[in-house]
mmCIF file of C-alpha atoms and ligand atoms in Angstrom:
data_model
loop_
_atom_site.group_PDB
_atom_site.id
_atom_site.type_symbol
_atom_site.label_atom_id
_atom_site.label_comp_id
_atom_site.label_asym_id
_atom_site.label_seq_id
_atom_site.Cartn_x
_atom_site.Cartn_y
_atom_site.Cartn_z
ATOM 1 C CA VAL N 220 -6.341 -37.723 53.439
ATOM 2 C CA VAL N 221 -9.841 -37.773 54.784
ATOM 3 C CA ALA N 222 -11.943 -39.921 52.625
ATOM 4 C CA GLU N 223 -14.847 -38.203 51.087
ATOM 5 C CA ALA N 224 -18.357 -39.736 51.789
ATOM 6 C CA ALA N 225 -20.044 -41.271 48.999
ATOM 7 C CA SER N 226 -23.363 -39.244 48.611
ATOM 8 C CA GLY N 227 -25.355 -36.641 50.430
ATOM 9 C CA LEU N 228 -24.647 -32.941 50.651
ATOM 10 C CA ARG N 229 -21.502 -32.375 51.756
ATOM 11 C CA PHE N 230 -18.872 -29.633 52.057
ATOM 12 C CA ALA N 231 -15.160 -28.865 53.042
ATOM 13 C CA LEU N 232 -13.139 -25.489 53.379
ATOM 14 C CA LEU N 233 -9.827 -25.351 51.359
ATOM 15 C CA GLY N 234 -9.277 -22.106 53.777
ATOM 16 C CA SER N 235 -10.909 -19.315 54.790
ATOM 17 C CA GLY N 236 -9.856 -15.652 55.748
ATOM 18 C CA SER N 237 -8.492 -12.604 54.034
ATOM 19 C CA ARG N 238 -5.403 -14.335 52.590
ATOM 20 C CA GLY N 239 -7.646 -16.771 50.700
ATOM 21 C CA ASN N 240 -11.129 -18.605 50.519
ATOM 22 C CA ALA N 241 -12.212 -21.450 48.770
ATOM 23 C CA THR N 242 -15.121 -23.705 49.542
ATOM 24 C CA LEU N 243 -15.899 -27.202 48.030
ATOM 25 C CA VAL N 244 -19.698 -28.381 47.978
ATOM 26 C CA CYS N 245 -20.614 -31.674 46.626
ATOM 27 C CA HIS N 246 -23.631 -33.587 46.038
ATOM 28 C CA GLY N 247 -23.721 -37.185 44.335
ATOM 29 C CA SER N 248 -21.164 -36.772 41.505
ATOM 30 C CA THR N 249 -21.219 -32.914 41.349
ATOM 31 C CA ARG N 250 -18.481 -30.959 42.626
ATOM 32 C CA VAL N 251 -18.323 -27.317 42.919
ATOM 33 C CA LEU N 252 -15.874 -24.818 44.183
ATOM 34 C CA VAL N 253 -17.045 -21.478 45.621
ATOM 35 C CA ASP N 254 -14.206 -19.072 45.287
ATOM 36 C CA CYS N 255 -10.605 -19.531 44.804
ATOM 37 C CA GLY N 256 -8.289 -16.993 46.542
ATOM 38 C CA PHE N 257 -5.290 -19.328 46.620
ATOM 39 C CA SER N 258 -3.045 -20.035 43.594
ATOM 40 C CA ALA N 259 -3.949 -22.576 41.384
ATOM 41 C CA THR N 260 -0.979 -24.910 42.647
ATOM 42 C CA GLU N 261 -2.044 -24.250 46.097
ATOM 43 C CA ALA N 262 -5.850 -25.054 45.354
ATOM 44 C CA GLN N 263 -4.606 -28.312 43.981
ATOM 45 C CA ARG N 264 -2.637 -29.216 47.099
ATOM 46 C CA ARG N 265 -5.541 -28.261 49.418
ATOM 47 C CA LEU N 266 -7.970 -29.979 47.092
ATOM 48 C CA ALA N 267 -5.720 -33.086 47.410
ATOM 49 C CA ARG N 268 -5.584 -32.771 51.276
ATOM 50 C CA LEU N 269 -9.434 -33.233 50.891
ATOM 51 C CA GLY N 270 -9.302 -36.235 48.365
ATOM 52 C CA VAL N 271 -10.410 -34.438 45.430
ATOM 53 C CA ASP N 272 -8.688 -33.878 42.056
ATOM 54 C CA ALA N 273 -9.144 -30.499 40.680
ATOM 55 C CA ALA N 274 -9.994 -32.115 37.266
ATOM 56 C CA GLU N 275 -13.362 -33.396 38.946
ATOM 57 C CA LEU N 276 -14.638 -29.912 39.481
ATOM 58 C CA ASP N 277 -17.884 -29.191 37.731
ATOM 59 C CA ALA N 278 -18.034 -25.677 38.149
ATOM 60 C CA ILE N 279 -16.229 -22.899 39.921
ATOM 61 C CA ILE N 280 -18.725 -20.197 41.361
ATOM 62 C CA VAL N 281 -17.071 -16.721 41.983
ATOM 63 C CA THR N 282 -19.146 -14.634 44.676
ATOM 64 C CA HIS N 283 -17.190 -11.379 43.739
ATOM 65 C CA GLU N 284 -13.959 -9.890 42.346
ATOM 66 C CA HIS N 285 -11.893 -9.217 45.392
ATOM 67 C CA SER N 286 -8.588 -11.083 45.350
ATOM 68 C CA ASP N 287 -8.870 -13.371 48.309
ATOM 69 C CA HIS N 288 -11.737 -15.042 46.252
ATOM 70 C CA ILE N 289 -10.769 -14.874 42.889
ATOM 71 C CA GLY N 290 -6.615 -15.243 42.941
ATOM 72 C CA GLY N 291 -6.501 -18.586 41.426
ATOM 73 C CA VAL N 292 -9.808 -19.000 39.709
ATOM 74 C CA ALA N 293 -8.676 -18.089 36.077
ATOM 75 C CA ARG N 294 -5.626 -20.248 35.941
ATOM 76 C CA LEU N 295 -7.543 -23.390 37.822
ATOM 77 C CA ALA N 296 -10.459 -22.875 35.284
ATOM 78 C CA ARG N 297 -7.913 -22.876 31.994
ATOM 79 C CA ARG N 298 -6.003 -25.814 33.278
ATOM 80 C CA TYR N 299 -8.789 -28.034 33.719
ATOM 81 C CA ASP N 300 -11.480 -26.603 31.163
ATOM 82 C CA ILE N 301 -13.811 -25.819 34.541
ATOM 83 C CA PRO N 302 -16.620 -23.277 33.699
ATOM 84 C CA VAL N 303 -16.518 -20.181 35.846
ATOM 85 C CA TRP N 304 -20.150 -18.846 37.064
ATOM 86 C CA MET N 305 -20.393 -15.247 38.016
ATOM 87 C CA THR N 306 -22.470 -12.333 37.925
ATOM 88 C CA PRO N 307 -22.341 -9.756 34.963
ATOM 89 C CA GLY N 308 -20.880 -7.182 37.346
ATOM 90 C CA THR N 309 -18.462 -9.459 38.784
ATOM 91 C CA HIS N 310 -17.194 -10.325 35.163
ATOM 92 C CA GLU N 311 -16.875 -6.617 34.287
ATOM 93 C CA ALA N 312 -14.637 -6.078 37.213
ATOM 94 C CA CYS N 313 -12.304 -8.700 36.762
ATOM 95 C CA ARG N 314 -9.896 -8.622 34.063
ATOM 96 C CA GLU N 315 -8.344 -12.249 33.855
ATOM 97 C CA MET N 316 -11.112 -14.270 32.806
ATOM 98 C CA THR N 317 -9.754 -14.349 28.807
ATOM 99 C CA ASP N 318 -9.823 -18.259 27.622
ATOM 100 C CA VAL N 319 -12.129 -19.054 30.486
ATOM 101 C CA ASP N 320 -15.614 -20.526 29.770
ATOM 102 C CA VAL N 321 -17.601 -17.844 31.798
ATOM 103 C CA VAL N 322 -21.198 -18.474 32.705
ATOM 104 C CA LEU N 323 -23.043 -15.434 33.832
ATOM 105 C CA PHE N 324 -26.037 -15.405 36.195
ATOM 106 C CA ASP N 325 -28.662 -13.062 37.612
ATOM 107 C CA PRO N 326 -28.133 -12.774 41.436
ATOM 108 C CA HIS N 327 -31.856 -12.826 42.101
ATOM 109 C CA THR N 328 -32.284 -16.087 39.836
ATOM 110 C CA ALA N 329 -31.932 -19.829 40.925
ATOM 111 C CA PHE N 330 -29.966 -21.983 38.486
ATOM 112 C CA ALA N 331 -28.829 -25.715 38.316
ATOM 113 C CA ILE N 332 -25.371 -27.015 38.223
ATOM 114 C CA GLY N 333 -25.416 -30.798 37.939
ATOM 115 C CA ASP N 334 -27.333 -32.325 41.134
ATOM 116 C CA PHE N 335 -27.550 -28.813 42.796
ATOM 117 C CA GLU N 336 -30.029 -26.093 42.775
ATOM 118 C CA VAL N 337 -27.945 -22.865 43.546
ATOM 119 C CA THR N 338 -29.819 -19.875 44.888
ATOM 120 C CA PRO N 339 -27.773 -16.645 44.679
ATOM 121 C CA TYR N 340 -28.731 -13.669 46.529
ATOM 122 C CA PRO N 341 -27.107 -10.205 46.460
ATOM 123 C CA VAL N 342 -24.988 -8.724 49.213
ATOM 124 C CA PRO N 343 -23.938 -5.304 50.505
ATOM 125 C CA HIS N 344 -20.214 -5.575 50.078
ATOM 126 C CA ASP N 345 -17.677 -3.084 48.450
ATOM 127 C CA ALA N 346 -17.428 -4.956 44.897
ATOM 128 C CA ARG N 347 -19.256 -4.562 41.693
ATOM 129 C CA GLU N 348 -22.009 -7.067 42.029
ATOM 130 C CA PRO N 349 -21.608 -9.408 44.936
ATOM 131 C CA CYS N 350 -23.611 -12.186 45.646
ATOM 132 C CA GLN N 351 -23.580 -15.064 47.951
ATOM 133 C CA LEU N 352 -25.227 -18.619 47.758
ATOM 134 C CA VAL N 353 -27.828 -21.239 48.857
ATOM 135 C CA PHE N 354 -27.221 -24.839 47.679
ATOM 136 C CA GLY N 355 -30.127 -27.051 47.827
ATOM 137 C CA ASP N 356 -30.541 -30.958 46.855
ATOM 138 C CA GLY N 357 -34.409 -30.563 46.971
ATOM 139 C CA ASP N 358 -34.277 -31.398 50.416
ATOM 140 C CA LEU N 359 -31.275 -30.023 52.279
ATOM 141 C CA ARG N 360 -30.194 -26.559 52.173
ATOM 142 C CA LEU N 361 -26.580 -25.199 52.608
ATOM 143 C CA GLY N 362 -26.406 -21.433 53.199
ATOM 144 C CA VAL N 363 -23.059 -19.385 52.388
ATOM 145 C CA LEU N 364 -22.609 -15.770 53.446
ATOM 146 C CA SER N 365 -19.270 -14.011 53.847
ATOM 147 C CA ASP N 366 -18.248 -10.568 52.732
ATOM 148 C CA ALA N 367 -21.318 -8.646 53.819
ATOM 149 C CA GLY N 368 -21.257 -5.531 55.408
ATOM 150 C CA HIS N 369 -24.859 -5.848 57.177
ATOM 151 C CA VAL N 370 -27.725 -8.206 56.792
ATOM 152 C CA THR N 371 -30.781 -7.103 54.746
ATOM 153 C CA PRO N 372 -34.205 -8.492 55.232
ATOM 154 C CA TYR N 373 -34.008 -10.412 52.001
ATOM 155 C CA MET N 374 -30.750 -12.344 53.260
ATOM 156 C CA ARG N 375 -32.809 -13.212 56.216
ATOM 157 C CA THR N 376 -35.441 -14.761 54.049
ATOM 158 C CA VAL N 377 -33.225 -16.719 51.988
ATOM 159 C CA LEU N 378 -31.245 -17.858 55.007
ATOM 160 C CA ALA N 379 -33.935 -18.801 56.971
ATOM 161 C CA GLY N 380 -34.335 -22.714 57.834
ATOM 162 C CA CYS N 381 -31.157 -23.891 56.352
ATOM 163 C CA HIS N 382 -29.600 -27.257 57.323
ATOM 164 C CA GLY N 383 -25.991 -26.059 57.147
ATOM 165 C CA LEU N 384 -24.640 -22.494 57.414
ATOM 166 C CA LEU N 385 -21.189 -21.094 56.532
ATOM 167 C CA LEU N 386 -21.331 -17.695 58.154
ATOM 168 C CA GLU N 387 -18.928 -14.748 58.228
ATOM 169 C CA ALA N 388 -17.543 -13.794 61.813
ATOM 170 C CA ASN N 389 -14.836 -11.566 60.370
ATOM 171 C CA HIS N 390 -14.085 -9.252 63.449
ATOM 172 C CA ASP N 391 -14.585 -8.699 67.133
ATOM 173 C CA VAL N 392 -15.641 -4.954 67.221
ATOM 174 C CA GLU N 393 -13.598 -4.215 70.320
ATOM 175 C CA MET N 394 -10.532 -5.888 69.166
ATOM 176 C CA MET N 395 -10.871 -3.876 65.743
ATOM 177 C CA ILE N 396 -11.323 -0.370 67.404
ATOM 178 C CA ALA N 397 -8.327 -1.170 69.533
ATOM 179 C CA GLY N 398 -6.178 -2.876 66.863
ATOM 180 C CA PRO N 399 -3.501 -1.599 64.417
ATOM 181 C CA TYR N 400 -5.566 -1.090 61.353
ATOM 182 C CA PRO N 401 -5.427 2.465 60.026
ATOM 183 C CA PRO N 402 -8.890 4.532 60.460
ATOM 184 C CA SER N 403 -9.617 4.183 56.819
ATOM 185 C CA LEU N 404 -9.443 0.439 56.788
ATOM 186 C CA LYS N 405 -11.178 0.204 60.105
ATOM 187 C CA ALA N 406 -13.886 2.049 58.710
ATOM 188 C CA ARG N 407 -14.099 0.214 55.561
ATOM 189 C CA VAL N 408 -14.219 -3.243 57.218
ATOM 190 C CA MET N 409 -16.962 -2.039 60.032
ATOM 191 C CA GLY N 410 -18.959 -0.134 57.339
ATOM 192 C CA ASP N 411 -22.258 -1.045 55.717
ATOM 193 C CA ARG N 412 -20.444 -2.358 52.766
ATOM 194 C CA GLY N 413 -17.674 -4.244 54.596
ATOM 195 C CA HIS N 414 -17.417 -7.447 56.859
ATOM 196 C CA LEU N 415 -19.936 -8.999 59.286
ATOM 197 C CA SER N 416 -18.607 -8.840 62.923
ATOM 198 C CA ASN N 417 -19.309 -11.586 65.499
ATOM 199 C CA LEU N 418 -22.259 -9.494 66.669
ATOM 200 C CA GLN N 419 -23.781 -8.968 63.523
ATOM 201 C CA SER N 420 -23.456 -12.706 62.804
ATOM 202 C CA ALA N 421 -24.996 -13.559 65.977
ATOM 203 C CA ASP N 422 -28.095 -11.175 65.248
ATOM 204 C CA LEU N 423 -28.556 -12.707 62.165
ATOM 205 C CA LEU N 424 -28.754 -16.213 63.946
ATOM 206 C CA ARG N 425 -31.126 -14.747 66.597
ATOM 207 C CA SER N 426 -33.410 -13.160 64.016
ATOM 208 C CA ILE N 427 -33.948 -16.353 61.536
ATOM 209 C CA ASP N 428 -35.390 -19.846 62.179
ATOM 210 C CA THR N 429 -32.171 -22.151 63.001
ATOM 211 C CA GLY N 430 -34.185 -24.882 64.031
ATOM 212 C CA ALA N 431 -33.141 -27.131 61.175
ATOM 213 C CA LEU N 432 -29.436 -26.185 61.635
ATOM 214 C CA ARG N 433 -27.299 -29.007 62.052
ATOM 215 C CA HIS N 434 -23.784 -27.582 60.835
ATOM 216 C CA LEU N 435 -22.858 -24.185 61.629
ATOM 217 C CA VAL N 436 -19.199 -22.924 60.375
ATOM 218 C CA LEU N 437 -17.892 -19.558 61.155
ATOM 219 C CA THR N 438 -15.786 -18.243 58.481
ATOM 220 C CA HIS N 439 -13.586 -15.515 57.251
ATOM 221 C CA LEU N 440 -12.265 -14.594 60.782
ATOM 222 C CA SER N 441 -9.581 -11.719 60.528
ATOM 223 C CA GLU N 442 -6.355 -13.196 62.121
ATOM 224 C CA THR N 443 -5.635 -9.508 63.377
ATOM 225 C CA ASN N 444 -9.105 -8.381 64.662
ATOM 226 C CA ASN N 445 -10.974 -11.582 65.926
ATOM 227 C CA ARG N 446 -10.103 -14.974 67.825
ATOM 228 C CA PRO N 447 -11.864 -18.210 67.460
ATOM 229 C CA GLU N 448 -13.341 -18.364 71.002
ATOM 230 C CA LEU N 449 -14.795 -14.742 70.739
ATOM 231 C CA ALA N 450 -16.722 -15.725 67.521
ATOM 232 C CA LEU N 451 -17.693 -19.314 68.939
ATOM 233 C CA GLN N 452 -18.789 -17.680 72.112
ATOM 234 C CA ALA N 453 -21.269 -14.838 70.238
ATOM 235 C CA ALA N 454 -22.555 -17.820 68.125
ATOM 236 C CA SER N 455 -23.277 -19.844 70.980
ATOM 237 C CA GLU N 456 -25.170 -17.125 73.103
ATOM 238 C CA ALA N 457 -27.262 -16.571 69.824
ATOM 239 C CA LEU N 458 -28.077 -20.324 69.659
ATOM 240 C CA ASN N 459 -28.517 -20.497 73.263
ATOM 241 C CA CYS N 460 -26.266 -23.675 73.500
ATOM 242 C CA THR N 461 -22.949 -24.801 72.452
ATOM 243 C CA PRO N 462 -23.596 -27.826 69.708
ATOM 244 C CA ASP N 463 -20.863 -30.042 68.873
ATOM 245 C CA TRP N 464 -21.417 -28.992 65.211
ATOM 246 C CA LEU N 465 -20.423 -25.242 65.704
ATOM 247 C CA CYS N 466 -16.842 -24.649 64.722
ATOM 248 C CA VAL N 467 -14.431 -22.263 63.087
ATOM 249 C CA ALA N 468 -12.704 -22.638 59.581
ATOM 250 C CA ASP N 469 -8.969 -21.845 59.854
ATOM 251 C CA GLN N 470 -7.129 -19.817 57.070
ATOM 252 C CA ASN N 471 -4.539 -22.515 56.728
ATOM 253 C CA ALA N 472 -6.162 -25.813 57.795
ATOM 254 C CA GLY N 473 -9.695 -24.871 56.137
ATOM 255 C CA LEU N 474 -11.992 -27.276 57.546
ATOM 256 C CA GLY N 475 -12.389 -31.234 56.722
ATOM 257 C CA TRP N 476 -15.540 -32.877 55.307
ATOM 258 C CA ARG N 477 -18.790 -32.153 56.895
ATOM 259 C CA THR N 478 -22.042 -34.007 55.790
ATOM 260 C CA LEU N 479 -25.409 -32.454 56.197
HETATM 261 ZN ZN1 ZN Z 548 -13.309 -11.732 51.308
HETATM 262 ZN ZN1 ZN Z 549 -14.683 -9.103 49.794
#
């Protein structure tokens, strides 16, 4: 178990990819889980790996209703009495939230959870009312972006100047085209409301101010249609360097603690 640093804005990933996503973001004594695509028991096991007890979570924020993001949310929330934050559309789209303390939020309006200011923003994805998030502590900002088919001007505005960024690099376009997915699934993933390719993520990095960036984690990589080295290479080229804080989150291992 890697010990959690005492304070500061810090984050870790329980796992990342189409078989399950969950991200832990902490500041001071506030602990927020973004999504939980793992079973409650598996999430507990992965939290313990990071030195965190699920009972210590202050909130779970759900970005959208796809099963790789919501799989274990209801059970975990019920087991530990954790409030679950989501947009009204996400709430309408997921049926399993009975006996859960649901807090609805507008994806255009910032809100506070403990020591965090959370700024949600809408993203184009094939879900009812999907959003992604920026976490701020009044000084530093951590941007989270996955599950978006393309990058809108508003997304660029929100993510510019972040100190940390968890950024989807779902697929390599050539691997996807040559790969085994049926045509309909290829079209869905590569479509305007699908997932960001390595090149789309690199284009985003080129188009925003990354001067303050000190952690960049590439997330939601396809195990079928991408390879870590391809995603890393695209991001390196966009940044014009290969910083030691550029890395990839793994489906099974996730990512250990990083502090901004
Ligand atoms: Zn996903
Ligand atoms: Zn999704």
